[in-house]
Coordinates of C-alpha atoms and ligand atoms in Angstrom, one line a residue:
X295 CA 47.4 -97.8 67.8
X296 CA 49.4 -100.6 69.2
X297 CA 52.4 -102.3 67.5
X298 CA 50.4 -105.4 66.5
X299 CA 47.7 -103.3 64.7
X300 CA 50.4 -101.3 63.0
X301 CA 52.0 -104.5 61.8
X302 CA 48.7 -105.8 60.4
X303 CA 48.1 -102.5 58.5
X304 CA 51.6 -102.6 57.2
X305 CA 51.2 -106.2 56.0
X306 CA 48.1 -105.2 54.1
X307 CA 49.6 -102.0 52.6
X308 CA 47.6 -99.5 54.6
X309 CA 49.1 -96.4 56.1
X310 CA 48.7 -95.8 59.9
X311 CA 46.5 -92.9 60.8
X312 CA 49.2 -90.5 61.6
X313 CA 51.1 -91.1 58.4
X314 CA 48.4 -89.6 56.2
X315 CA 45.8 -91.0 53.9
X316 CA 46.3 -94.3 52.0
X317 CA 46.0 -93.5 48.4
X318 CA 45.1 -95.6 45.4
X319 CA 48.5 -96.3 44.0
X320 CA 47.9 -99.9 42.7
X321 CA 46.2 -101.2 39.7
X322 CA 42.4 -101.0 39.7
X323 CA 42.2 -98.5 42.5
X324 CA 42.1 -94.7 41.9
X325 CA 41.8 -91.9 44.3
X326 CA 41.8 -88.1 44.0
X327 CA 43.8 -85.6 46.0
X328 CA 41.7 -83.8 48.5
X329 CA 38.7 -85.6 49.9
X330 CA 39.4 -88.2 52.7
X331 CA 37.5 -90.7 54.7
X332 CA 38.5 -91.9 58.2
X333 CA 37.8 -95.5 59.2
X334 CA 37.1 -95.8 62.9
X335 CA 37.2 -99.1 64.9
X336 CA 33.9 -99.9 66.7
X337 CA 36.1 -101.6 69.3
X338 CA 37.1 -98.3 70.9
X339 CA 35.9 -95.6 68.6
X340 CA 39.5 -94.7 67.6
X341 CA 40.6 -93.8 64.1
X342 CA 42.4 -96.7 62.4
X343 CA 43.5 -95.1 59.1
X344 CA 42.6 -92.4 56.6
X345 CA 41.6 -93.1 53.0
X346 CA 41.8 -90.9 50.0
X347 CA 38.5 -90.8 48.1
X348 CA 37.7 -90.8 44.4
X349 CA 35.7 -88.0 42.7
X350 CA 33.6 -88.1 39.6
X351 CA 36.6 -87.6 37.4
X352 CA 38.4 -90.6 38.9
X353 CA 35.2 -92.7 38.4
X354 CA 35.3 -91.9 34.7
X355 CA 39.0 -92.8 34.4
X356 CA 38.4 -96.1 36.1
X357 CA 35.4 -97.0 34.0
X358 CA 37.4 -96.4 30.9
X359 CA 40.1 -98.7 32.2
X360 CA 37.5 -101.3 33.2
X361 CA 35.8 -101.3 29.8
X362 CA 39.1 -101.6 28.0
X363 CA 40.2 -104.4 30.2
X364 CA 37.0 -106.3 29.5
X365 CA 37.7 -106.3 25.8
X366 CA 40.8 -108.4 26.3
X367 CA 39.9 -110.3 29.5
X368 CA 36.8 -111.9 28.0
X369 CA 39.0 -113.5 25.3
X370 CA 41.2 -115.3 27.9
X371 CA 40.0 -118.9 28.1
X372 CA 37.8 -119.5 31.1
X373 CA 40.0 -122.2 32.6
X374 CA 42.9 -119.8 32.4
X375 CA 40.8 -117.2 34.2
X376 CA 40.2 -120.0 36.7
X377 CA 44.0 -120.4 37.2
X378 CA 44.2 -116.7 38.1
X379 CA 41.4 -117.1 40.6
X380 CA 43.2 -120.2 42.1
X381 CA 46.2 -118.0 42.7
X382 CA 44.0 -115.3 44.3
X383 CA 42.7 -118.0 46.6
X384 CA 46.3 -118.9 47.5
X385 CA 47.2 -115.3 48.3
X386 CA 44.1 -115.1 50.6
X387 CA 45.3 -118.3 52.3
X388 CA 48.7 -116.6 53.0
X389 CA 47.1 -113.4 54.3
X390 CA 44.2 -115.1 56.2
X391 CA 45.4 -114.1 59.6
X392 CA 46.1 -110.5 58.8
X393 CA 42.9 -110.0 56.8
X394 CA 40.8 -111.8 59.4
X395 CA 42.2 -109.5 62.1
X396 CA 41.6 -106.4 60.1
X397 CA 38.0 -107.4 59.6
X398 CA 37.6 -107.7 63.4
X399 CA 39.3 -104.4 63.9
X400 CA 37.3 -102.4 61.3
X401 CA 34.0 -104.2 61.5
X402 CA 34.0 -105.4 65.2
X403 CA 33.0 -109.0 64.5
X404 CA 34.9 -111.5 66.7
X405 CA 38.2 -112.6 65.2
X406 CA 37.0 -116.2 64.8
X407 CA 34.2 -114.8 62.5
X408 CA 36.7 -112.5 60.7
X409 CA 38.8 -115.6 59.9
X410 CA 35.7 -117.4 58.9
X411 CA 34.9 -114.7 56.5
X412 CA 38.3 -115.0 54.8
X413 CA 37.8 -118.8 54.7
X414 CA 34.5 -118.1 52.8
X415 CA 36.5 -116.1 50.2
X416 CA 39.0 -119.0 49.9
X417 CA 36.1 -121.5 49.5
X418 CA 34.4 -119.4 46.8
X419 CA 37.7 -119.1 45.0
X420 CA 38.0 -122.9 44.9
X421 CA 34.4 -123.2 43.8
X422 CA 35.0 -120.6 41.0
X423 CA 38.1 -122.5 39.8
X424 CA 36.0 -125.6 39.2
X425 CA 33.3 -123.5 37.7
X426 CA 35.7 -122.2 35.1
X427 CA 35.5 -125.5 33.4
X428 CA 31.7 -125.9 33.8
X429 CA 30.0 -122.9 32.3
X430 CA 27.7 -125.3 30.5
X431 CA 25.1 -124.4 27.9
X432 CA 22.4 -126.8 26.7
X433 CA 22.0 -128.3 23.3
X434 CA 18.5 -128.9 21.9
X435 CA 17.0 -130.7 19.0
X436 CA 15.8 -128.5 16.2
X437 CA 12.4 -129.0 14.7
X438 CA 14.0 -128.3 11.2
X439 CA 15.9 -131.0 9.4
X440 CA 19.7 -130.6 9.1
X441 CA 19.7 -127.9 11.8
X442 CA 21.5 -127.7 15.1
X443 CA 20.5 -125.6 18.1
X444 CA 22.4 -124.8 21.3
X445 CA 22.8 -122.1 24.0
X446 CA 26.1 -120.6 24.9
X447 CA 27.0 -118.2 27.7
X448 CA 29.0 -115.1 27.0
X449 CA 30.7 -112.7 29.5
X450 CA 28.5 -109.8 30.4
X451 CA 30.8 -106.8 30.9
X452 CA 31.5 -104.6 33.9
X453 CA 29.8 -105.8 37.1
X454 CA 29.2 -103.1 39.7
X455 CA 29.5 -104.6 43.2
X456 CA 28.0 -102.5 46.1
X457 CA 28.4 -104.1 49.5
X458 CA 27.2 -103.8 53.1
X459 CA 29.5 -103.2 56.1
X460 CA 28.7 -106.5 57.8
X461 CA 30.5 -108.8 55.3
X462 CA 33.2 -106.4 54.0
X463 CA 35.0 -109.0 51.9
X464 CA 33.1 -112.3 51.5
X465 CA 30.4 -110.6 49.5
X466 CA 33.1 -109.1 47.2
X467 CA 34.5 -112.6 46.7
X468 CA 31.1 -114.2 46.0
X469 CA 30.6 -111.7 43.2
X470 CA 34.0 -110.8 41.9
X471 CA 35.6 -114.3 41.8
X472 CA 32.6 -115.9 40.1
X473 CA 32.2 -112.9 37.7
X474 CA 36.0 -113.2 36.9
X475 CA 35.8 -116.8 35.7
X476 CA 32.7 -115.8 33.7
X477 CA 35.0 -113.3 31.9
X478 CA 33.6 -110.1 33.5
X479 CA 35.5 -107.3 35.1
X480 CA 34.2 -105.7 38.2
X481 CA 33.9 -102.3 39.9
X482 CA 33.7 -102.7 43.7
X483 CA 32.1 -99.9 45.8
X484 CA 32.5 -101.0 49.5
X485 CA 30.6 -99.6 52.5
X486 CA 32.2 -96.4 53.7
X487 CA 32.2 -98.0 57.1
X488 CA 34.7 -100.6 56.0
X489 CA 37.0 -99.2 53.3
X490 CA 40.2 -100.6 54.8
X491 CA 39.1 -104.2 54.3
X492 CA 38.4 -103.4 50.6
X493 CA 41.8 -101.8 50.2
X494 CA 43.5 -104.8 51.8
X495 CA 41.8 -107.1 49.3
X496 CA 43.1 -105.0 46.4
X497 CA 46.6 -105.2 47.8
X498 CA 46.4 -108.9 48.5
X499 CA 45.4 -109.8 44.9
X500 CA 47.7 -107.2 43.2
X501 CA 50.6 -109.6 42.6
X502 CA 48.3 -112.1 40.8
X503 CA 46.7 -109.3 38.8
X504 CA 50.1 -108.2 37.7
X505 CA 51.2 -111.8 36.8
X506 CA 48.2 -112.3 34.6
X507 CA 48.3 -108.8 33.0
X508 CA 44.8 -108.3 34.3
X509 CA 45.0 -104.7 35.3
X510 CA 41.5 -103.2 35.2
X511 CA 39.8 -106.5 35.9
X512 CA 39.3 -106.0 39.7
X513 CA 38.6 -102.3 40.3
X514 CA 37.9 -100.5 43.5
X515 CA 36.3 -97.2 44.0
X516 CA 35.7 -95.4 47.3
X517 CA 33.7 -92.2 47.1
X518 CA 30.5 -90.4 47.9
X519 CA 27.1 -91.4 46.7
X520 CA 27.0 -88.4 44.5
X521 CA 30.4 -88.9 42.9
X522 CA 30.5 -92.7 42.7
X523 CA 27.3 -94.4 43.9
X524 CA 24.8 -92.6 41.6
X525 CA 27.0 -92.6 38.5
X526 CA 27.4 -96.4 38.9
X527 CA 23.7 -96.9 39.0
X528 CA 23.0 -94.7 36.0
X529 CA 25.9 -95.9 33.9
X530 CA 24.8 -97.9 30.8
X531 CA 28.4 -99.3 30.6
X532 CA 27.5 -101.4 33.7
X533 CA 25.0 -104.1 32.6
X534 CA 24.7 -105.6 36.1
X535 CA 24.7 -104.0 39.5
X536 CA 25.0 -106.5 42.4
X537 CA 23.9 -104.7 45.5
X538 CA 23.9 -106.0 49.0
X539 CA 22.4 -103.9 51.8
X540 CA 19.2 -102.7 53.3
X541 CA 15.8 -103.1 51.6
X542 CA 15.5 -99.3 51.5
X543 CA 18.8 -99.2 49.5
X544 CA 17.7 -102.0 47.3
X545 CA 14.4 -100.3 46.4
X546 CA 16.3 -97.2 45.2
X547 CA 19.0 -99.2 43.4
X548 CA 16.3 -101.4 41.7
X549 CA 14.3 -98.4 40.5
X550 CA 17.3 -96.5 39.1
X551 CA 19.0 -99.4 37.4
X552 CA 15.5 -100.7 36.2
X553 CA 14.9 -97.3 34.6
X554 CA 17.7 -97.9 32.1
X555 CA 16.7 -101.6 31.9
X556 CA 20.0 -102.7 33.5
X557 CA 20.2 -105.9 35.5
X558 CA 20.2 -106.0 39.3
X559 CA 21.2 -108.7 41.7
X560 CA 19.7 -107.6 45.0
X561 CA 20.6 -109.1 48.4
X562 CA 18.7 -107.2 51.0
X563 CA 17.4 -107.3 54.5
X564 CA 16.0 -110.4 56.3
X565 CA 13.7 -111.0 59.2
X566 CA 14.6 -114.6 59.9
X567 CA 12.7 -117.0 62.2
X568 CA 13.2 -120.4 63.8
X569 CA 10.2 -122.5 64.6
X570 CA 10.8 -124.7 67.6
X571 CA 8.3 -127.5 68.0
X572 CA 7.7 -129.3 71.3
X573 CA 9.6 -132.4 70.2
X574 CA 12.7 -130.5 69.1
X575 CA 16.1 -131.3 70.5
X576 CA 16.2 -128.4 73.0
X577 CA 20.0 -128.3 73.3
X578 CA 20.5 -128.0 69.6
X579 CA 17.7 -125.4 69.3
X580 CA 19.2 -123.2 72.1
X581 CA 22.7 -123.4 70.6
X582 CA 21.5 -122.5 67.1
X583 CA 19.4 -119.7 68.5
X584 CA 22.3 -118.3 70.5
X585 CA 24.7 -118.3 67.5
X586 CA 21.9 -117.0 65.2
X587 CA 20.8 -114.1 67.4
X588 CA 24.0 -113.1 69.2
X589 CA 26.7 -114.1 66.7
X590 CA 28.1 -111.1 64.8
X591 CA 26.2 -109.1 67.4
X592 CA 23.0 -109.7 65.4
X593 CA 24.5 -108.0 62.4
X594 CA 24.1 -110.7 59.8
X595 CA 21.4 -110.6 57.1
X596 CA 20.6 -114.1 58.2
X597 CA 20.7 -113.4 62.0
X598 CA 17.8 -115.0 63.9
X599 CA 15.3 -112.2 64.7
X600 CA 12.2 -114.3 65.7
X601 CA 11.7 -117.5 67.6
X602 CA 8.3 -119.0 67.0
X603 CA 8.0 -121.6 69.8
X604 CA 5.2 -124.0 70.6
X605 CA 3.3 -122.8 73.7
X606 CA 3.8 -126.1 75.6
X607 CA 7.6 -125.6 75.6
X608 CA 7.9 -121.8 75.6
X609 CA 8.6 -121.4 79.3
X610 CA 11.4 -123.9 79.4
X611 CA 12.9 -122.7 76.1
X612 CA 13.0 -119.1 77.2
X613 CA 14.4 -119.9 80.7
X614 CA 17.2 -121.9 79.1
X615 CA 17.9 -119.3 76.5
X616 CA 18.1 -116.5 79.2
X617 CA 20.6 -118.8 81.0
X618 CA 22.7 -119.1 77.8
X619 CA 22.5 -115.3 77.2
X620 CA 23.9 -114.7 80.7
X621 CA 27.0 -116.6 79.8
X622 CA 27.8 -114.7 76.6
X623 CA 31.0 -112.7 77.0
X624 CA 30.7 -109.3 75.5
X625 CA 33.8 -107.3 74.8
X626 CA 36.9 -106.9 72.7
X627 CA 36.4 -109.0 69.5
X628 CA 40.2 -109.7 69.5
X629 CA 39.9 -111.6 72.8
X630 CA 39.5 -115.3 72.1
X631 CA 36.9 -115.6 74.9
X632 CA 34.7 -113.0 73.6
X633 CA 31.5 -114.2 71.9
X634 CA 29.9 -110.8 71.0
X635 CA 31.8 -107.7 69.9
X636 CA 30.5 -104.2 69.4
X637 CA 27.9 -102.9 67.0
X638 CA 29.3 -101.0 64.0
X639 CA 28.6 -97.4 65.3
X640 CA 26.6 -95.1 67.6
X641 CA 23.7 -95.0 65.1
X642 CA 23.4 -98.8 65.4
X643 CA 23.3 -98.6 69.2
X644 CA 20.6 -95.8 69.0
X645 CA 18.7 -97.9 66.5
X646 CA 18.6 -100.9 68.9
X647 CA 17.4 -98.6 71.7
X648 CA 14.6 -97.1 69.5
X649 CA 13.5 -100.6 68.5
X650 CA 13.2 -101.7 72.1
X651 CA 11.3 -98.6 73.0
X652 CA 8.9 -99.2 70.1
X653 CA 8.5 -102.9 71.1
X654 CA 7.5 -101.9 74.6
X655 CA 5.1 -99.2 73.4
X656 CA 3.5 -101.7 71.0
X657 CA 2.8 -104.2 73.9
X658 CA 6.1 -106.2 74.1
X659 CA 7.9 -107.3 77.2
X660 CA 11.7 -107.2 77.5
X661 CA 12.6 -110.6 79.1
X662 CA 16.3 -110.0 79.1
X663 CA 19.0 -107.5 78.2
X664 CA 18.9 -104.4 76.0
X665 CA 20.8 -101.1 76.4
X666 CA 24.4 -100.1 76.0
X667 CA 27.2 -102.1 77.8
X668 CA 30.4 -100.5 79.0
X669 CA 33.6 -102.5 78.6
X670 CA 36.4 -101.4 80.8
X671 CA 39.2 -99.8 78.8
X672 CA 37.0 -99.7 75.7
X673 CA 34.7 -96.9 76.7
X674 CA 34.6 -95.4 73.2
X675 CA 33.3 -98.7 71.7
X676 CA 29.7 -99.5 70.7
X677 CA 28.7 -102.4 73.0
X678 CA 25.2 -103.5 73.9
X679 CA 23.6 -106.3 75.8
X680 CA 21.6 -108.6 73.6
X681 CA 17.9 -108.5 74.2
X682 CA 15.1 -111.1 74.3
X683 CA 11.6 -109.6 73.9
X684 CA 8.1 -111.3 74.1
X685 CA 5.9 -109.9 71.3
X686 CA 3.1 -110.6 68.9
X687 CA 4.2 -111.1 65.3
X688 CA 2.0 -108.4 63.9
X689 CA 3.6 -105.5 65.9
X690 CA 5.0 -103.0 63.4
X691 CA 8.5 -103.2 65.0
X692 CA 8.6 -107.0 64.6
X693 CA 7.8 -106.6 60.9
X694 CA 11.0 -104.6 60.4
X695 CA 14.6 -105.7 60.4
X696 CA 16.5 -104.0 63.2
X697 CA 20.2 -104.7 62.6
X698 CA 21.1 -105.5 66.2
X699 CA 20.9 -108.4 68.7
X700 CA 17.2 -108.3 69.5
X701 CA 15.4 -111.6 69.5
X702 CA 11.6 -111.6 69.5
X703 CA 9.7 -114.5 71.1
X704 CA 6.3 -115.5 69.6
X705 CA 4.1 -118.4 70.7
X706 CA 2.1 -120.8 68.6
X707 CA -0.3 -123.7 69.1
X708 CA -0.5 -125.6 65.7
X709 CA 2.1 -126.0 63.0
X710 CA -0.2 -124.4 60.4
X711 CA -0.3 -121.3 62.7
X712 CA 3.5 -121.4 63.2
X713 CA 4.1 -121.4 59.4
X714 CA 1.5 -118.6 58.9
X715 CA 3.2 -116.4 61.5
X716 CA 6.6 -117.3 60.1
X717 CA 5.6 -116.1 56.6
X718 CA 3.8 -113.0 57.8
X719 CA 6.7 -110.6 57.4
X720 CA 7.7 -108.6 54.3
X721 CA 11.2 -110.2 54.1
X722 CA 12.0 -113.7 52.9
X723 CA 15.7 -114.6 53.4
X724 CA 16.5 -117.4 55.8
X725 CA 14.3 -119.7 57.9
X726 CA 14.6 -122.9 60.1
X727 CA 12.6 -125.4 62.0
X728 CA 13.9 -127.4 65.0
X729 CA 11.7 -130.5 65.2
X730 CA 11.8 -134.3 65.8
X731 CA 8.8 -134.8 63.6
X732 CA 9.2 -135.8 60.0
X733 CA 5.7 -134.5 59.2
X734 CA 6.6 -131.0 60.6
X735 CA 9.9 -131.0 58.7
X736 CA 8.3 -131.9 55.4
X737 CA 5.4 -129.5 55.8
X738 CA 8.0 -126.7 56.5
X739 CA 9.9 -127.5 53.3
X740 CA 6.8 -128.1 51.2
X741 CA 4.9 -125.5 49.0
X742 CA 2.8 -124.7 52.1
X743 CA 5.8 -124.2 54.2
X744 CA 8.5 -121.5 54.5
X745 CA 8.5 -118.8 51.8
X746 CA 12.2 -117.9 52.2
X747 CA 15.1 -118.4 49.9
X748 CA 16.8 -120.6 52.6
X749 CA 14.9 -123.1 54.7
X750 CA 16.8 -125.4 57.1
X751 CA 15.9 -128.3 59.3
X752 CA 17.7 -128.6 62.7
X753 CA 20.2 -126.0 61.6
X754 CA 19.9 -122.3 62.5
X755 CA 19.2 -119.5 60.1
X756 CA 22.7 -118.1 60.0
X757 CA 25.9 -119.4 58.5
X758 CA 25.2 -120.6 55.0
X759 CA 27.7 -122.7 53.0
X760 CA 29.0 -121.3 49.7
X761 CA 27.9 -124.3 47.6
X762 CA 24.2 -123.4 47.5
X763 CA 22.7 -120.4 45.8
X764 CA 22.3 -117.7 48.5
X765 CA 19.5 -115.1 48.6
X766 CA 15.9 -114.5 49.5
X767 CA 12.4 -113.6 48.3
X768 CA 10.0 -110.7 48.8
X769 CA 11.7 -107.6 50.2
X770 CA 15.0 -109.5 50.4
X771 CA 15.2 -108.7 46.7
X772 CA 15.0 -112.1 44.9
X773 CA 18.7 -112.3 44.0
X774 CA 20.9 -115.4 44.1
X775 CA 24.6 -115.4 44.4
X776 CA 27.5 -117.6 45.5
X777 CA 27.2 -121.3 44.6
X778 CA 24.9 -123.6 42.5
X779 CA 24.0 -122.0 39.1
X780 CA 24.1 -118.4 40.4
X781 CA 26.9 -117.8 37.9
X782 CA 24.3 -117.4 35.1
X783 CA 23.4 -113.9 36.3
X784 CA 27.0 -112.8 35.5
X785 CA 26.7 -114.0 31.8
X786 CA 24.5 -113.3 28.9
X787 CA 22.7 -116.2 27.2
X788 CA 22.7 -116.6 23.5
X789 CA 20.7 -119.1 21.5
X790 CA 22.3 -120.3 18.3
X791 CA 20.7 -122.1 15.4
X792 CA 22.9 -123.5 12.6
X793 CA 21.5 -124.7 9.3
X794 CA 24.0 -127.3 7.7
X795 CA 21.6 -128.3 4.9
X796 CA 21.1 -126.7 1.5
X797 CA 17.4 -125.8 2.0
X798 CA 15.9 -122.9 4.1
X799 CA 12.9 -124.4 6.0
X800 CA 11.2 -121.9 8.3
X801 CA 10.1 -122.6 11.9
X802 CA 6.5 -123.6 12.6
X803 CA 6.3 -124.9 9.0
X804 CA 5.7 -121.4 7.5
X805 CA 5.9 -121.2 3.7
X806 CA 7.3 -117.9 2.5
X807 CA 8.6 -118.3 -1.1
X808 CA 8.4 -116.4 -4.4
X809 CA 6.7 -118.9 -6.7
Ligands
LIG1908 P1 23.1 -100.0 53.6 O1 21.9 -100.2 52.8 O2 23.1 -98.8 54.5 O3 24.4 -99.9 52.6 C1 24.7 -100.9 51.8 C2 25.6 -100.4 50.6 O4 24.7 -99.6 49.8 C3 26.7 -99.4 51.1 O5 27.9 -99.6 50.3 C4 26.1 -98.1 50.8 O6 27.1 -97.1 50.6 C5 25.4 -98.4 49.5 N1 24.3 -97.4 49.1 C6 23.2 -97.0 49.8 N2 22.4 -96.2 49.1 C7 23.0 -96.2 47.9 C8 22.6 -95.5 46.6 N3 21.6 -94.8 46.5 N4 23.5 -95.7 45.6 C9 24.5 -96.5 45.6 N5 24.9 -97.1 46.8 C10 24.2 -97.0 47.8 O7 23.3 -101.3 54.4 P2 24.4 -101.6 55.6 O8 24.0 -100.9 56.9 O9 25.8 -101.4 55.1 O10 24.2 -103.2 55.8 C11 23.2 -103.8 56.5 C12 22.0 -104.2 55.6 O11 22.5 -105.1 54.6 C13 21.0 -105.1 56.4 O12 19.7 -104.7 56.0 C14 21.4 -106.5 56.0 O13 20.3 -107.4 56.1 C15 21.8 -106.3 54.6 N6 22.6 -107.4 54.1 C16 22.0 -108.3 53.2 C17 22.7 -109.4 52.8 C18 22.1 -110.4 51.9 O14 22.8 -111.2 51.3 N7 20.8 -110.5 51.8 C19 24.0 -109.6 53.2 C20 24.6 -108.6 54.0 C21 23.9 -107.5 54.5

């Protein structure tokens, strides 16, 4: 581990690997002596740090603490909770460089994207501060005289946050900071592939938590599925589980939490496509495709996985895209010139390989790339060359999400056909059309257009702003988080009717009196 990395770890309160395991010594994070997890960097396969885990006993202690904290935190006025979130945002601003670098180190995304992820946390903090004064309920006119009706929103309780490795801290912020202004407390279970980033968040926010006496509001638990994951799903003290990850995980989580009639917010896999019409601005379409398919090494839920291109421009589009792919620098994500870092681990590299084999077997033709890439000096890292593959949309492999930089090329002749192909996958997260035609644009956005939660025009599929509600349909899970009115899922709605008269009329004019 070089000096710079040691300094980053020190700044974020994480022990270097040879000093032993980092333990949960701060508020809201509990560990147990014994079990440990090692976090490896995908950059070179080397261990970064060791983390002590929590067992089932620690889980119970933390849940006790969280439920106790909720009883007092929900009584703090929402704008005051907003003040606290504002200060959390300020702490994140101060530690942006260190946290952005740690994300690159632990997750392998390029540093610019690591910094972007911290910026997203800061943005959602600002959004949540404003929201803390806007948790509006409706008032309605009662059908009964001298009656008043309105809706109000109450805090929900403990929110369980389960996150994927690819956005190790932004997804926490989307959930935890909005939940906090809503008056909820949270229990964060990060991916075991990125525990250090989660610990860093806990350390960064600790001074603010102390200042506001909010111990037990932001809780972190890192442990096995058996000791932590399953107990969270089965725990009736957790009214909402917000889970981000694969569709397979979401189906399990949905079934288990549904069994106890708990609420879930599911943010699952995507299979995102861009339709490119013959009158599209090709420069823009190529740039958006490159960022969408190669950015974050194809490891975003919104990564572009399919290009549905009009036959008349397919040849030129693919030729230009291959040209652009050839210029992508693959390598150390800490290097400013690098555009594509490694995949998360060896399993992801093998998964990409298996998908390319399947695509070939099903009739596809690899037009560019594929296979592992060796980076000098970083031989232990998990690098690949991004691939472009000509396929038919109905191939089983194209119907699946492969979490790697594989871009499928599919041709179409008419816009109706393009939209049909677009929607013919089980997932429904993000979608885009590049076109110069108002008619094509409007059809794509209409009821007979894209069936996804996100539909863009002349913007790629990846890189959403926090102001809109984020999420997708079908096997993407149907959840919405982040901006707009996504806050409602973190609260419980109550309808109140007040009779300020001296009579007791019943609704629907029912007479029910002893005469
Ligand atoms: P994953 O499904 O392997 O793991 C996600 C999280 O779920 C991890 O924290 C994991 O430990 C946990 N988990 C898995 N099974 C569990 C169980 N039975 N009980 C409790 N917890 C359980 O996903 P991943 O490989 O970390 O991330 C990649 C996937 O996440 C992709 O499919 C990607 O599209 C998806 N993703 C979706 C969004 C979105 O907003 N739609 C955002 C990011 C990632």
